[in-house]
Short mmCIF file of C-alpha atoms in Angstrom, two decimals:
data_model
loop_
_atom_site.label_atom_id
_atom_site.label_comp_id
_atom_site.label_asym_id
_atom_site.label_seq_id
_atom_site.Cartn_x
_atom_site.Cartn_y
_atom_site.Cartn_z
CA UNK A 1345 118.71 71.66 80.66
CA UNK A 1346 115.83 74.03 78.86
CA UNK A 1347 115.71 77.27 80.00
CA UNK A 1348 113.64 80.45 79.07
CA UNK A 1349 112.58 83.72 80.62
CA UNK A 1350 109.89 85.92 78.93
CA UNK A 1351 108.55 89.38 80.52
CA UNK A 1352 105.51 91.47 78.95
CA UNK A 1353 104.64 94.49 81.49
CA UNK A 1354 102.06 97.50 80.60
CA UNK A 1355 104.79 99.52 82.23
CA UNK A 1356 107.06 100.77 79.22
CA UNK A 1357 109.79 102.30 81.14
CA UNK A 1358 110.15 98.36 82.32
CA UNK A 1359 109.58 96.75 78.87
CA UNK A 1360 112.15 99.25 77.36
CA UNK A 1361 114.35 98.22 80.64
CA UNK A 1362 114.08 94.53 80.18
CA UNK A 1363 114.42 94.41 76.55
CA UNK A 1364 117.72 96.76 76.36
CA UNK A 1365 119.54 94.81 79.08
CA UNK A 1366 118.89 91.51 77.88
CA UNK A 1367 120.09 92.66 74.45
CA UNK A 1368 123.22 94.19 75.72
CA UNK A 1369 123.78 91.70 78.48
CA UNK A 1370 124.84 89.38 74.94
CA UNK A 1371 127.64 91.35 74.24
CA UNK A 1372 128.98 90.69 77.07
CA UNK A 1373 129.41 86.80 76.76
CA UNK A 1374 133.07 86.10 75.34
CA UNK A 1375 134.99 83.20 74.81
CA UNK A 1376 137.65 81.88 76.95
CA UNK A 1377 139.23 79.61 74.86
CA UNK A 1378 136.96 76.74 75.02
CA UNK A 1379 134.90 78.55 78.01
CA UNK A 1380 132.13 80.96 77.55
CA UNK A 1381 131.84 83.59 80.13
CA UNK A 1382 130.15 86.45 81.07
CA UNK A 1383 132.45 89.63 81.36
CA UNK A 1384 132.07 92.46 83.76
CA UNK A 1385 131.43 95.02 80.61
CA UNK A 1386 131.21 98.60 80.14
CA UNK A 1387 135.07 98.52 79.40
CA UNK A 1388 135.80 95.75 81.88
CA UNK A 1389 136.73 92.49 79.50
CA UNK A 1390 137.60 89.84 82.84
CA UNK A 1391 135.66 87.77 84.98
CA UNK A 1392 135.99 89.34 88.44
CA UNK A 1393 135.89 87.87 91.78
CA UNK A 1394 133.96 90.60 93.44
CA UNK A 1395 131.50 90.28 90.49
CA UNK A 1396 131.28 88.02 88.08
CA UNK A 1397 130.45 84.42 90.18
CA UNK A 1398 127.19 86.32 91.76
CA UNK A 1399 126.56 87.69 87.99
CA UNK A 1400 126.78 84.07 86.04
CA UNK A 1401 124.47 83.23 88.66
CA UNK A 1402 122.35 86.07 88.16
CA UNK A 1403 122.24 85.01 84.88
CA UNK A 1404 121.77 81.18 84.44
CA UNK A 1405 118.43 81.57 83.17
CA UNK A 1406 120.28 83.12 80.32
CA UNK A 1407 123.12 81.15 79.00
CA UNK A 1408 123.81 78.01 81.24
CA UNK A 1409 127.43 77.63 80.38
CA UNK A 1410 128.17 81.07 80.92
CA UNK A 1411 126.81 81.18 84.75
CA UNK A 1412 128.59 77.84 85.00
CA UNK A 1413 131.85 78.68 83.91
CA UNK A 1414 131.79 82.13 85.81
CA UNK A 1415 132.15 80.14 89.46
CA UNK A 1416 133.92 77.18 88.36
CA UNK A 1417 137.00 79.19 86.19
CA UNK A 1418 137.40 80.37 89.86
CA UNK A 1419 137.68 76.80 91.41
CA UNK A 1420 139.85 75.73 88.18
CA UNK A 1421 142.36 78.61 88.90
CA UNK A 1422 142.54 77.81 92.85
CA UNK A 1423 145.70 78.24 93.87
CA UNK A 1424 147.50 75.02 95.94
CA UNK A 1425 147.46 77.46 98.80
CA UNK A 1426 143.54 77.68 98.32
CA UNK A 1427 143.72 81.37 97.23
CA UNK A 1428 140.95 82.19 94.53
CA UNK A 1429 142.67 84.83 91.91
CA UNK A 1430 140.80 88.54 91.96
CA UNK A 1431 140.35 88.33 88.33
CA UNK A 1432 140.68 86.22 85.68
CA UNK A 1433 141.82 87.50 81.95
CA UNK A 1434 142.21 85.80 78.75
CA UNK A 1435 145.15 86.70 76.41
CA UNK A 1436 146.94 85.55 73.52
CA UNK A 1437 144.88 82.08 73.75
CA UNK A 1438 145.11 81.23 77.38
CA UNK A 1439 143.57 82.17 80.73
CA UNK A 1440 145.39 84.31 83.14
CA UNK A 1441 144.34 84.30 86.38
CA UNK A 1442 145.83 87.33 88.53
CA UNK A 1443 146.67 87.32 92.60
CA UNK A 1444 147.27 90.59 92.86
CA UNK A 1445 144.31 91.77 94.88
CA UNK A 1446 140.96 90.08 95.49
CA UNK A 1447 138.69 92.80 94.71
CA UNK A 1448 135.68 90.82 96.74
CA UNK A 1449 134.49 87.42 96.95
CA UNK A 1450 130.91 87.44 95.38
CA UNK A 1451 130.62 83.89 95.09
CA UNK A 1452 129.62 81.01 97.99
CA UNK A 1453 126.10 82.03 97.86
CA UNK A 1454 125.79 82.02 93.99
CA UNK A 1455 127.90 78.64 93.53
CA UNK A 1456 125.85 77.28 95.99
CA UNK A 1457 122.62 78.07 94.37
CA UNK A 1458 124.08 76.79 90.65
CA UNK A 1459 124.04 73.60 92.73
CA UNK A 1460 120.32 73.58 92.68
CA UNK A 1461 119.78 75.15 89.84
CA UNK A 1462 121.82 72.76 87.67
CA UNK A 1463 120.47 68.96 89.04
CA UNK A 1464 121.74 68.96 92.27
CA UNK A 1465 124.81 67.07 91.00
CA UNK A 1466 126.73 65.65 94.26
CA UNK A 1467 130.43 66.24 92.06
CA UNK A 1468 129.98 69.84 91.86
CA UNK A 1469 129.14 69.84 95.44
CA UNK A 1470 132.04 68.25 96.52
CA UNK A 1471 134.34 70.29 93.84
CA UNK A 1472 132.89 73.42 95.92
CA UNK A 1473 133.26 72.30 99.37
CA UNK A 1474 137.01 71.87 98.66
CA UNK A 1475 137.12 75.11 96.90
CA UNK A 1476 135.65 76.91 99.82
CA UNK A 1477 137.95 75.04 102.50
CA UNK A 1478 140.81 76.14 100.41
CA UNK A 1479 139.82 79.52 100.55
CA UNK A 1480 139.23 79.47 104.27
CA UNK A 1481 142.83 77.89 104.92
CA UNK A 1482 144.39 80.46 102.67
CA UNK A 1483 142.74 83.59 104.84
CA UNK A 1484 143.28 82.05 108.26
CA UNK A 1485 146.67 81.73 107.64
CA UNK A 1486 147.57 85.08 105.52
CA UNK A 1487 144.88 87.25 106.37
CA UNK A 1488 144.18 86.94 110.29
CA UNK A 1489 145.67 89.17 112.59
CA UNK A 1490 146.90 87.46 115.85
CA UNK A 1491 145.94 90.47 117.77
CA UNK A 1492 142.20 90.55 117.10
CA UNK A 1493 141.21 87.61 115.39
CA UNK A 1494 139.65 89.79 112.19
CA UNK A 1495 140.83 89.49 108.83
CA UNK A 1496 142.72 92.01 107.00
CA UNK A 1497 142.89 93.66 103.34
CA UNK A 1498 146.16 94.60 102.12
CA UNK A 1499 145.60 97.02 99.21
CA UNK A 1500 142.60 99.23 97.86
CA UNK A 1501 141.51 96.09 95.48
CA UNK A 1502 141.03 93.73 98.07
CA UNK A 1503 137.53 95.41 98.91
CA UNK A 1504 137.22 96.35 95.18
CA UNK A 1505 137.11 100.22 96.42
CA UNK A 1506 139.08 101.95 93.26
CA UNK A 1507 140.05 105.21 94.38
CA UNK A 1508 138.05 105.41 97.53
CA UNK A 1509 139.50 108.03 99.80
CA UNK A 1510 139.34 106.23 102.85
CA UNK A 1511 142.52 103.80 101.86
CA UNK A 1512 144.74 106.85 101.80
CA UNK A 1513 148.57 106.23 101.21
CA UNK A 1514 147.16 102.18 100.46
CA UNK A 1515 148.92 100.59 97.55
CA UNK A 1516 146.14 99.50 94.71
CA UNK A 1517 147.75 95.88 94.28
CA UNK A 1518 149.29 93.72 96.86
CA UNK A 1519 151.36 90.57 95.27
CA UNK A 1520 152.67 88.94 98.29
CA UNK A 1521 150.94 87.10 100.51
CA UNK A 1522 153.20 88.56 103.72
CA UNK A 1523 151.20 92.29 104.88
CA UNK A 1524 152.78 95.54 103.66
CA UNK A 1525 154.27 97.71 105.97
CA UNK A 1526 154.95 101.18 106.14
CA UNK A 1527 151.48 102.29 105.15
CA UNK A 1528 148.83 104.72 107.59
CA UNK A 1529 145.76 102.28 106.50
CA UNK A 1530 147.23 98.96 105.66
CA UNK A 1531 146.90 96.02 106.77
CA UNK A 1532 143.27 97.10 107.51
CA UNK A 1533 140.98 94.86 109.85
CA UNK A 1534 138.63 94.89 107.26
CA UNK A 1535 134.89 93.92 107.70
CA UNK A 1536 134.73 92.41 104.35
CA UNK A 1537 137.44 90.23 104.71
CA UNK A 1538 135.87 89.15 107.93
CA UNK A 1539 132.96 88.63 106.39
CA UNK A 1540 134.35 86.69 103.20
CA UNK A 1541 135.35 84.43 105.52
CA UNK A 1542 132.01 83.89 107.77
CA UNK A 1543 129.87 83.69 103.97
CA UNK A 1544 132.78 80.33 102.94
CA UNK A 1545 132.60 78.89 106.12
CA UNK A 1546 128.38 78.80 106.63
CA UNK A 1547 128.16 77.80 102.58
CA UNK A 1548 130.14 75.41 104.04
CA UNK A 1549 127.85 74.21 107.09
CA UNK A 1550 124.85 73.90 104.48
CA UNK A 1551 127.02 71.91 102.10
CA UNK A 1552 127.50 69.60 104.86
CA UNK A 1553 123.67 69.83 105.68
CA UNK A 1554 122.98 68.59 102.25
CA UNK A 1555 125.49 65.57 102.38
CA UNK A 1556 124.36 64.66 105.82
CA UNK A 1557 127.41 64.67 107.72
CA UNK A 1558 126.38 66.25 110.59
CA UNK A 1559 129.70 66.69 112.28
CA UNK A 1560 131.17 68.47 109.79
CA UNK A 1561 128.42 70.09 109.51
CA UNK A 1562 128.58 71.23 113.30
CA UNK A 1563 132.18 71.96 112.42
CA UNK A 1564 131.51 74.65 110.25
CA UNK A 1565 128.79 76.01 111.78
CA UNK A 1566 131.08 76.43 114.96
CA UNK A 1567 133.77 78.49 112.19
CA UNK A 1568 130.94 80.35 111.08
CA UNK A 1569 129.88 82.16 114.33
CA UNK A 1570 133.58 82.57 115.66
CA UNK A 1571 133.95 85.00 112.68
CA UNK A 1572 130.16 86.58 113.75
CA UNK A 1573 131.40 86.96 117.04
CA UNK A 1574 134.86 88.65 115.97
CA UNK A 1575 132.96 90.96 113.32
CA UNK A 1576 130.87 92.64 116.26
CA UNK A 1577 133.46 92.54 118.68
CA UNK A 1578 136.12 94.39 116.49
CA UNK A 1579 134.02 96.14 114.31
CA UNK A 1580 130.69 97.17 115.77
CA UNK A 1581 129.48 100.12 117.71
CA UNK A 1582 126.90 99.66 119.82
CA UNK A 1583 126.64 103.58 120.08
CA UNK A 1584 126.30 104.02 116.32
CA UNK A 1585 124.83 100.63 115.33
CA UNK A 1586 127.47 100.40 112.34
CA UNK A 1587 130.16 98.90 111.79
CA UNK A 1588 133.65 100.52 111.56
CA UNK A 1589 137.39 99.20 109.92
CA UNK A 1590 140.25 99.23 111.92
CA UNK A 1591 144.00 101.08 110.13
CA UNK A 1592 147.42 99.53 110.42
CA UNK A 1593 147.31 100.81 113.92
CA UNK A 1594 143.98 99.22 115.21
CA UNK A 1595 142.50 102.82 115.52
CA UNK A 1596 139.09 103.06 114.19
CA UNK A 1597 138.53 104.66 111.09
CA UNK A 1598 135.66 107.14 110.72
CA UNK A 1599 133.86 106.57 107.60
CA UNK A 1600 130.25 105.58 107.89
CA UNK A 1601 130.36 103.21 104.76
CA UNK A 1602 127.67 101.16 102.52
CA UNK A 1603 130.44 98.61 103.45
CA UNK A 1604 127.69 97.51 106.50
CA UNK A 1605 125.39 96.59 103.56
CA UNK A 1606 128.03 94.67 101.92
CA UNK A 1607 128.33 92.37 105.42
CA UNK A 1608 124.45 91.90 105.32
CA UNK A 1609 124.90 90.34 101.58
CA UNK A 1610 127.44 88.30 103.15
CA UNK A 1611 125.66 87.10 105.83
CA UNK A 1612 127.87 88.12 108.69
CA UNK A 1613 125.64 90.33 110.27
CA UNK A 1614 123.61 89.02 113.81
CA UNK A 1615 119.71 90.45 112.80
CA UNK A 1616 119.32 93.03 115.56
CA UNK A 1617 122.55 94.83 113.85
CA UNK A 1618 120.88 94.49 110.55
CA UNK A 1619 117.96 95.91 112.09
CA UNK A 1620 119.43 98.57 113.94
CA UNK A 1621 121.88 99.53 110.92
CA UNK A 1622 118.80 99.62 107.97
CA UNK A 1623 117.04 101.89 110.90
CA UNK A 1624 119.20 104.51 111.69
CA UNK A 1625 121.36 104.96 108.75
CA UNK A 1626 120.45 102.98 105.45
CA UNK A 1627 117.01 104.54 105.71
CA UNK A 1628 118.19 107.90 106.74
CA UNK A 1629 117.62 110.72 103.86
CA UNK A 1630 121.04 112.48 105.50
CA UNK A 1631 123.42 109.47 104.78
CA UNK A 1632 122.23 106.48 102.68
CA UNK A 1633 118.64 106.95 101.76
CA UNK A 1634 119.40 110.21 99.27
CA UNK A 1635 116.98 110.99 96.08
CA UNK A 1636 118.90 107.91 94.44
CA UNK A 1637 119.81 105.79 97.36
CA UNK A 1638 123.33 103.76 98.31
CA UNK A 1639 125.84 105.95 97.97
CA UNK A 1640 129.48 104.53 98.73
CA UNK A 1641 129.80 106.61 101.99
CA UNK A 1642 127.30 108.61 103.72
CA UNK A 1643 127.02 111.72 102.19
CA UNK A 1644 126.88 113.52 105.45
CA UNK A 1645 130.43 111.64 106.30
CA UNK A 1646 133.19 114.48 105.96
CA UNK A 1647 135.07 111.87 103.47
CA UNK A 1648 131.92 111.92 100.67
CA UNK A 1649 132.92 112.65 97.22
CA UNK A 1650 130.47 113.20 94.59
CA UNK A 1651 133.11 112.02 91.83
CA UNK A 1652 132.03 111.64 88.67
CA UNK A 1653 135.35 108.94 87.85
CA UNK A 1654 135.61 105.22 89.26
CA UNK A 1655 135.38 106.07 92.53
CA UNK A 1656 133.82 104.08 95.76
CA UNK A 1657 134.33 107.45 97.69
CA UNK A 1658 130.73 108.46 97.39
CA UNK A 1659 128.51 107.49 93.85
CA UNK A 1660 125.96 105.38 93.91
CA UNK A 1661 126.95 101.90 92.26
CA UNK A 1662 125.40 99.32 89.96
CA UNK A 1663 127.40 96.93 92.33
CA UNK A 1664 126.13 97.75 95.10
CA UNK A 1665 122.63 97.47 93.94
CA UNK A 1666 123.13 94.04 92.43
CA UNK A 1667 124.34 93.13 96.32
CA UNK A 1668 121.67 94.67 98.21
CA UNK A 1669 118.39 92.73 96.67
CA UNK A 1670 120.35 89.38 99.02
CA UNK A 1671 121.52 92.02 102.09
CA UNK A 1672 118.07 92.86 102.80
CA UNK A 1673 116.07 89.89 101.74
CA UNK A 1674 118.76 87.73 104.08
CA UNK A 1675 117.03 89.92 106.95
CA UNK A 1676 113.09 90.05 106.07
CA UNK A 1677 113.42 93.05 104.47
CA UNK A 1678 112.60 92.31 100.45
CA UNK A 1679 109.78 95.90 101.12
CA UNK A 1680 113.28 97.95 101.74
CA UNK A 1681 114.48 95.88 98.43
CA UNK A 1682 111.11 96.43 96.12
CA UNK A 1683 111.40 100.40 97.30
CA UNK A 1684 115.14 100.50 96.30
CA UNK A 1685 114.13 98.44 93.03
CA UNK A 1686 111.73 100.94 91.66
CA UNK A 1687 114.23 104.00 92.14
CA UNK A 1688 117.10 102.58 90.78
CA UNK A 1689 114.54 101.15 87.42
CA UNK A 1690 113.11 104.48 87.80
CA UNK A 1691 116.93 106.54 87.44
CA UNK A 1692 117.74 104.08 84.62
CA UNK A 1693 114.27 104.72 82.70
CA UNK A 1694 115.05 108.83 83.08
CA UNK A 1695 118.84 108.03 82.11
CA UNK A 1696 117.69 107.13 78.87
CA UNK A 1697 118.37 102.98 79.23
CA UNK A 1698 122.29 103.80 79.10
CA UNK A 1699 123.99 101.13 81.84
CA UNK A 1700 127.07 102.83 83.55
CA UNK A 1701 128.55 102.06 86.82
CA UNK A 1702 128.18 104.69 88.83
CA UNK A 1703 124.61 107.59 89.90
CA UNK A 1704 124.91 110.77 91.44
CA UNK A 1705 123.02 110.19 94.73
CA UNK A 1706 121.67 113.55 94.73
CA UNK A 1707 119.94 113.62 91.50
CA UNK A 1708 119.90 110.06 90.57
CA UNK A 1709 121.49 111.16 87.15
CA UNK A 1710 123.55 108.54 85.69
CA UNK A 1711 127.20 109.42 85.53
CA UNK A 1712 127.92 108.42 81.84
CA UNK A 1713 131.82 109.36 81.43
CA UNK A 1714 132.02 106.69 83.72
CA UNK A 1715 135.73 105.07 83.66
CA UNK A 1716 136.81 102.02 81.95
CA UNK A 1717 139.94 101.80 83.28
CA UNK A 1718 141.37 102.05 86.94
CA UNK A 1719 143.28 104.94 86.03
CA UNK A 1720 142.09 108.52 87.10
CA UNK A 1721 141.01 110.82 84.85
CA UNK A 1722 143.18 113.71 84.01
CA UNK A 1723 142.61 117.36 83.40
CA UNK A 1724 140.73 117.63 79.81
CA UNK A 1725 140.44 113.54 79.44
CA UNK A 1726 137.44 112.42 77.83
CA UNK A 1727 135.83 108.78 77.67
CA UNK A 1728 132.97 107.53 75.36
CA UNK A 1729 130.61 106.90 77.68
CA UNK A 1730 130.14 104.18 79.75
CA UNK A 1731 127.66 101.40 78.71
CA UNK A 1732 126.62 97.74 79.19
CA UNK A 1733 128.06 97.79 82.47
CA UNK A 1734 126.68 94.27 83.37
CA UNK A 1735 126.04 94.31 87.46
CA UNK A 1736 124.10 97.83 86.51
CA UNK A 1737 122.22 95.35 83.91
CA UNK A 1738 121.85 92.05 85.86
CA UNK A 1739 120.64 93.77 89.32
CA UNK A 1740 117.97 95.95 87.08
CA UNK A 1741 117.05 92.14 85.58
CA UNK A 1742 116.86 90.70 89.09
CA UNK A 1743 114.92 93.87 91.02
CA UNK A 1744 112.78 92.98 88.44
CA UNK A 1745 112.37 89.12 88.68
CA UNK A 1746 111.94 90.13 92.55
CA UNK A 1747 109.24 92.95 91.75
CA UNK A 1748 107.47 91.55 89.40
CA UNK A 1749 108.60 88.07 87.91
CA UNK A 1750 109.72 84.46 89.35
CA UNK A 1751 113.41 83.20 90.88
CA UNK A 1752 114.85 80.07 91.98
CA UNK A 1753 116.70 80.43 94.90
CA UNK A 1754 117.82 76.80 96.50
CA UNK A 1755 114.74 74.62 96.55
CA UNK A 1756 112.12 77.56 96.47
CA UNK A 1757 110.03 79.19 94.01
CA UNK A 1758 110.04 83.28 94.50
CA UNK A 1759 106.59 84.20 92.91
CA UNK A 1760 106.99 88.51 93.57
CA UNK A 1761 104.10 90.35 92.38
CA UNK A 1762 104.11 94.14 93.54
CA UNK A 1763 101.45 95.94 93.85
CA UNK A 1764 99.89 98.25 90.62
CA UNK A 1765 101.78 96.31 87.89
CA UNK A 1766 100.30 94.33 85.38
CA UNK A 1767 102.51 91.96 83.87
CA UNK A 1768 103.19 88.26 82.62
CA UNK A 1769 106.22 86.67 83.37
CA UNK A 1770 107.17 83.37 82.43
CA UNK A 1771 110.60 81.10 83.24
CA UNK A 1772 110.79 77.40 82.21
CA UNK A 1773 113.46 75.47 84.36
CA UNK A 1774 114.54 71.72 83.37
CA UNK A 1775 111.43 69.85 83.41
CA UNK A 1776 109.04 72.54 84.86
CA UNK A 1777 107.22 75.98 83.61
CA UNK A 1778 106.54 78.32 86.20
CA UNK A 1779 104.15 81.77 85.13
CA UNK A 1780 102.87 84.61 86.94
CA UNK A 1781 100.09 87.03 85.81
CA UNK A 1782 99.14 89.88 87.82
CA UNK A 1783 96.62 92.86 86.64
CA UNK A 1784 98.41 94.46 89.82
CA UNK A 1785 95.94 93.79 92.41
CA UNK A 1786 95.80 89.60 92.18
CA UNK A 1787 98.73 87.68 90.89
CA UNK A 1788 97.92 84.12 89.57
CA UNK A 1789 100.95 81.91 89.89
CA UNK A 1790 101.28 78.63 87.80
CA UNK A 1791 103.59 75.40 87.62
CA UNK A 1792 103.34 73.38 84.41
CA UNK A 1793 100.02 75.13 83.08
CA UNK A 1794 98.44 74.63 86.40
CA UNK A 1795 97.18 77.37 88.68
CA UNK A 1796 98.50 76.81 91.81
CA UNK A 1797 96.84 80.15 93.58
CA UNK A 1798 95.95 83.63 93.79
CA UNK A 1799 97.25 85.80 95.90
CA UNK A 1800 97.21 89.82 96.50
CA UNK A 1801 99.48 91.98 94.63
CA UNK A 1802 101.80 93.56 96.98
CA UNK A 1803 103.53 90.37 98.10
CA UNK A 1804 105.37 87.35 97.68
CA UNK A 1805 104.31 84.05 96.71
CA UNK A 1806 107.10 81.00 98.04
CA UNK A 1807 106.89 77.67 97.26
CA UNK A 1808 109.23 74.36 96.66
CA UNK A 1809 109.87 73.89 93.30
CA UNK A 1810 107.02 71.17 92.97
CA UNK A 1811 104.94 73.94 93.60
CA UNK A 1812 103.86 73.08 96.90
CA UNK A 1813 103.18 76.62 99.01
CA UNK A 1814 105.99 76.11 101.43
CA UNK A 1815 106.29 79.68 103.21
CA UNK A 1816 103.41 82.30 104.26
CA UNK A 1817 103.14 85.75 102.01
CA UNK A 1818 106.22 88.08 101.97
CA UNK A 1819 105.00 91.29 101.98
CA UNK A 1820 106.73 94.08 99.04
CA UNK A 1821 105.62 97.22 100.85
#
């Protein structure tokens, strides 16, 4: 299938953005043996789970293969239990998958999407729906606990949250698929494991939609909300309008986490808690709205750390942008997402186009020593600093496509045009060349060299991909 992307902006700070991230985003392909992949960089040389499904996707436009091959090593190295590995390596000729933690599960959405994006092909559809029921037979059985019906993580990797403070006495890796025992934290009711579930089970219901098979379809949809209904009824309070994990006791832990924003990406949330939760906390300058927003906990929580090392105990992450531009856009909110978009392109323009992990929230500095590894640092270590990491690349590429650029998301056309920009952007799909100029107070969108409108800068332009305007303007703030 052709494919192309091309962005000229009078905005240098974004040129200089764009360029450097496309040409270091290269690096990052490897070869698999006979697969090509893209790698987590900035020291990370595996295709994870928690990342790198949602960053193929991210980056089809790209390298076909390589967003290919990121989902479907993960379907090739199911498990006959239907357990996905965490991580995939590649060593001394052969891949290595590895079930020793999970780290996330970044992937229905995006494998769903490749679906579209790659010729609808009714093979790969099918080769995900089993994937997905696998996965959903694996945590039902392993990972719910019979006391509350939520799912659990069993070690600090599950969630992917290296170092974070809030596992305490938690092992890093878990092996076995039995809990651990004799830990303060784990087996956590975790509201990402909840969640992972809910996101399998509704990718499910759509697949379903899309074959036509409407009682499966109601099947899934019936899965879907049970794990809805168990996130708010073991996580939420009402009080707080946040959600909360539950320790190896069932006592709730404390920690006001970006974890809440993590559910949204997923799905999981009902919209009056996304609503309530983007109100009174992601938008408040005292815990998650800081000079460089989304830190890892609250910074007003008494469990913040402003560590400089791979740490989800406070920093701001490249991660957790990539996630959020889906969390808020899944809930109406793709203003909150253009506003989030131009400070995090605005801390990596004043960071001197260097692509690390991790941002002090309080400054917005990048944190270049960074950490390649998932050791701690020690007293008087040092590091080269941290670069190419490739969510901190893909999610400036995509704030971008969704600020000022073109996206294909399922059957629609995203033509985002913000206001105050001028630019040209330009992505040719299969048979089909879509283009958007804007001199940042109209935007001109066109499909195959034909101008199909003009609409105000400051919004969003949807349409199917023949081009036919299929949704009213999405405002950008």
């Amino acid at each position: 299938m052709r494919t192309e992307v091309s962005f000229e902006t009078a905005n240098q700070r974004y040129q200089n953005i764009y360029d450097t991230c496309t040409q270091k985003l290269r690096g990052n392909l490897q070869q698999f043996g006979a697969y090509r992949v893209l790698v987590e960089g900035g020291g990370y040389q595996k295709i994870w789970l928690e990342t790198q499904p949602m960053g193929g996707e991210m980056y089809a436009g790209y390298d076909q293969e390589a967003a290919l091959n990121n989902s479907l090593l993960f379907l090739q190295c199911q498990r006959n239990d239907g357990r996905m590995p965490g991580s995939i390596a590649f060593r001394d000729g052969k891949l290595i998958p590895e079930y020793n933690k999970f780290q996330g599960f970044c992937f229905p959405w995006h494998a769903l999407n490749l679906y579209y994006l790659f010729g609808q092909k009714k093979d790969y559809l099918e080769l995900l729906c089993k994937g997905l029921q696998g996965m959903h037979q694996y945590l039902s059985k392993y990972r719910e606990n019979p006391l509350t019906g939520a799912l659990q993580s069993f070690c600090v990797y599950d969630t992917g949250e290296d170092n974070a403070l809030r596992y305490g006495d938690s092992p890093n890796y878990w092996t076995e698929d039995n809990p651990p025992t004799g830990y303060g934290i784990v087996p956590m009711d975790s509201m990402d494991v909840t969640s992972w579930d809910y996101a399998a089970c509704d990718t499910l219901r759509s697949i379903f939609s899309i074959l036509m098979n409407e009682q499966e379809e109601k099947k899934w949809q019936r899965e879907a909300e049970h794990r809805r209904h168990v996130l708010r009824r073991v996580f939420w309070d009402e009080s707080i309008h946040a959600c909360f994990d539950r320790n190896a006791k069932g006592e709730k832990m404390k920690q006001l986490v970006h974890n809440n924003l993590r559910c949204m990406y997923w799905g999981s949330f009902e919209k009056d808690m996304a609503d309530q939760f983007v109100r009174d906390h992601l938008m408040n300058p005292h815990e998650f709205w800081t000079d460089l927003p989304l830190p890892s906990v609250s910074v007003s929580d008494p469990d913040f750390r402003n560590a400089p090392e791979n740490n989800w105990s406070g920093q701001c992450e490249g991660l957790t942008y990539q996630r959020a531009i889906l969390a808020l856009e899944r809930y109406g909110r793709a203003d909150i997402a253009a506003q989030l978009g131009k400070r995090f392109l605005q801390a990596l323009a004043d960071g001197g186009y260097v692509y690390p992990q991790q941002f002090d929230p309080l400054t917005g500095k990048p944190t270049f020593v960074g950490m390649i590894s998932h050791a701690p640092l020690k007293p008087g270590d040092t590091e080269p600093i941290q670069d190419a990491y490739g969510p901190t690349m893909l999610a400036a590429l995509e704030y971008l496509a969704h600020m000022e650029g073109i996206d294909l998301e399922f059957d629609h056309v995203l033509f985002s045009a913000v206001e105050g920009e001028e630019f040209e952007f330009a992505r040719i799909w299969g048979e089909h060349e879509y283009k958007l100029l804007s001199d940042g107070k109209n935007a001109k969108a066109y499909m195959d060299g034909k101008r199909l409108t003009v609409f105000p800068a400051g919004n969003r332009l949807i349409t199917k991909c023949d081009g036919t305007v299929s949704a009213d303007l999405v405002r950008l703030g």
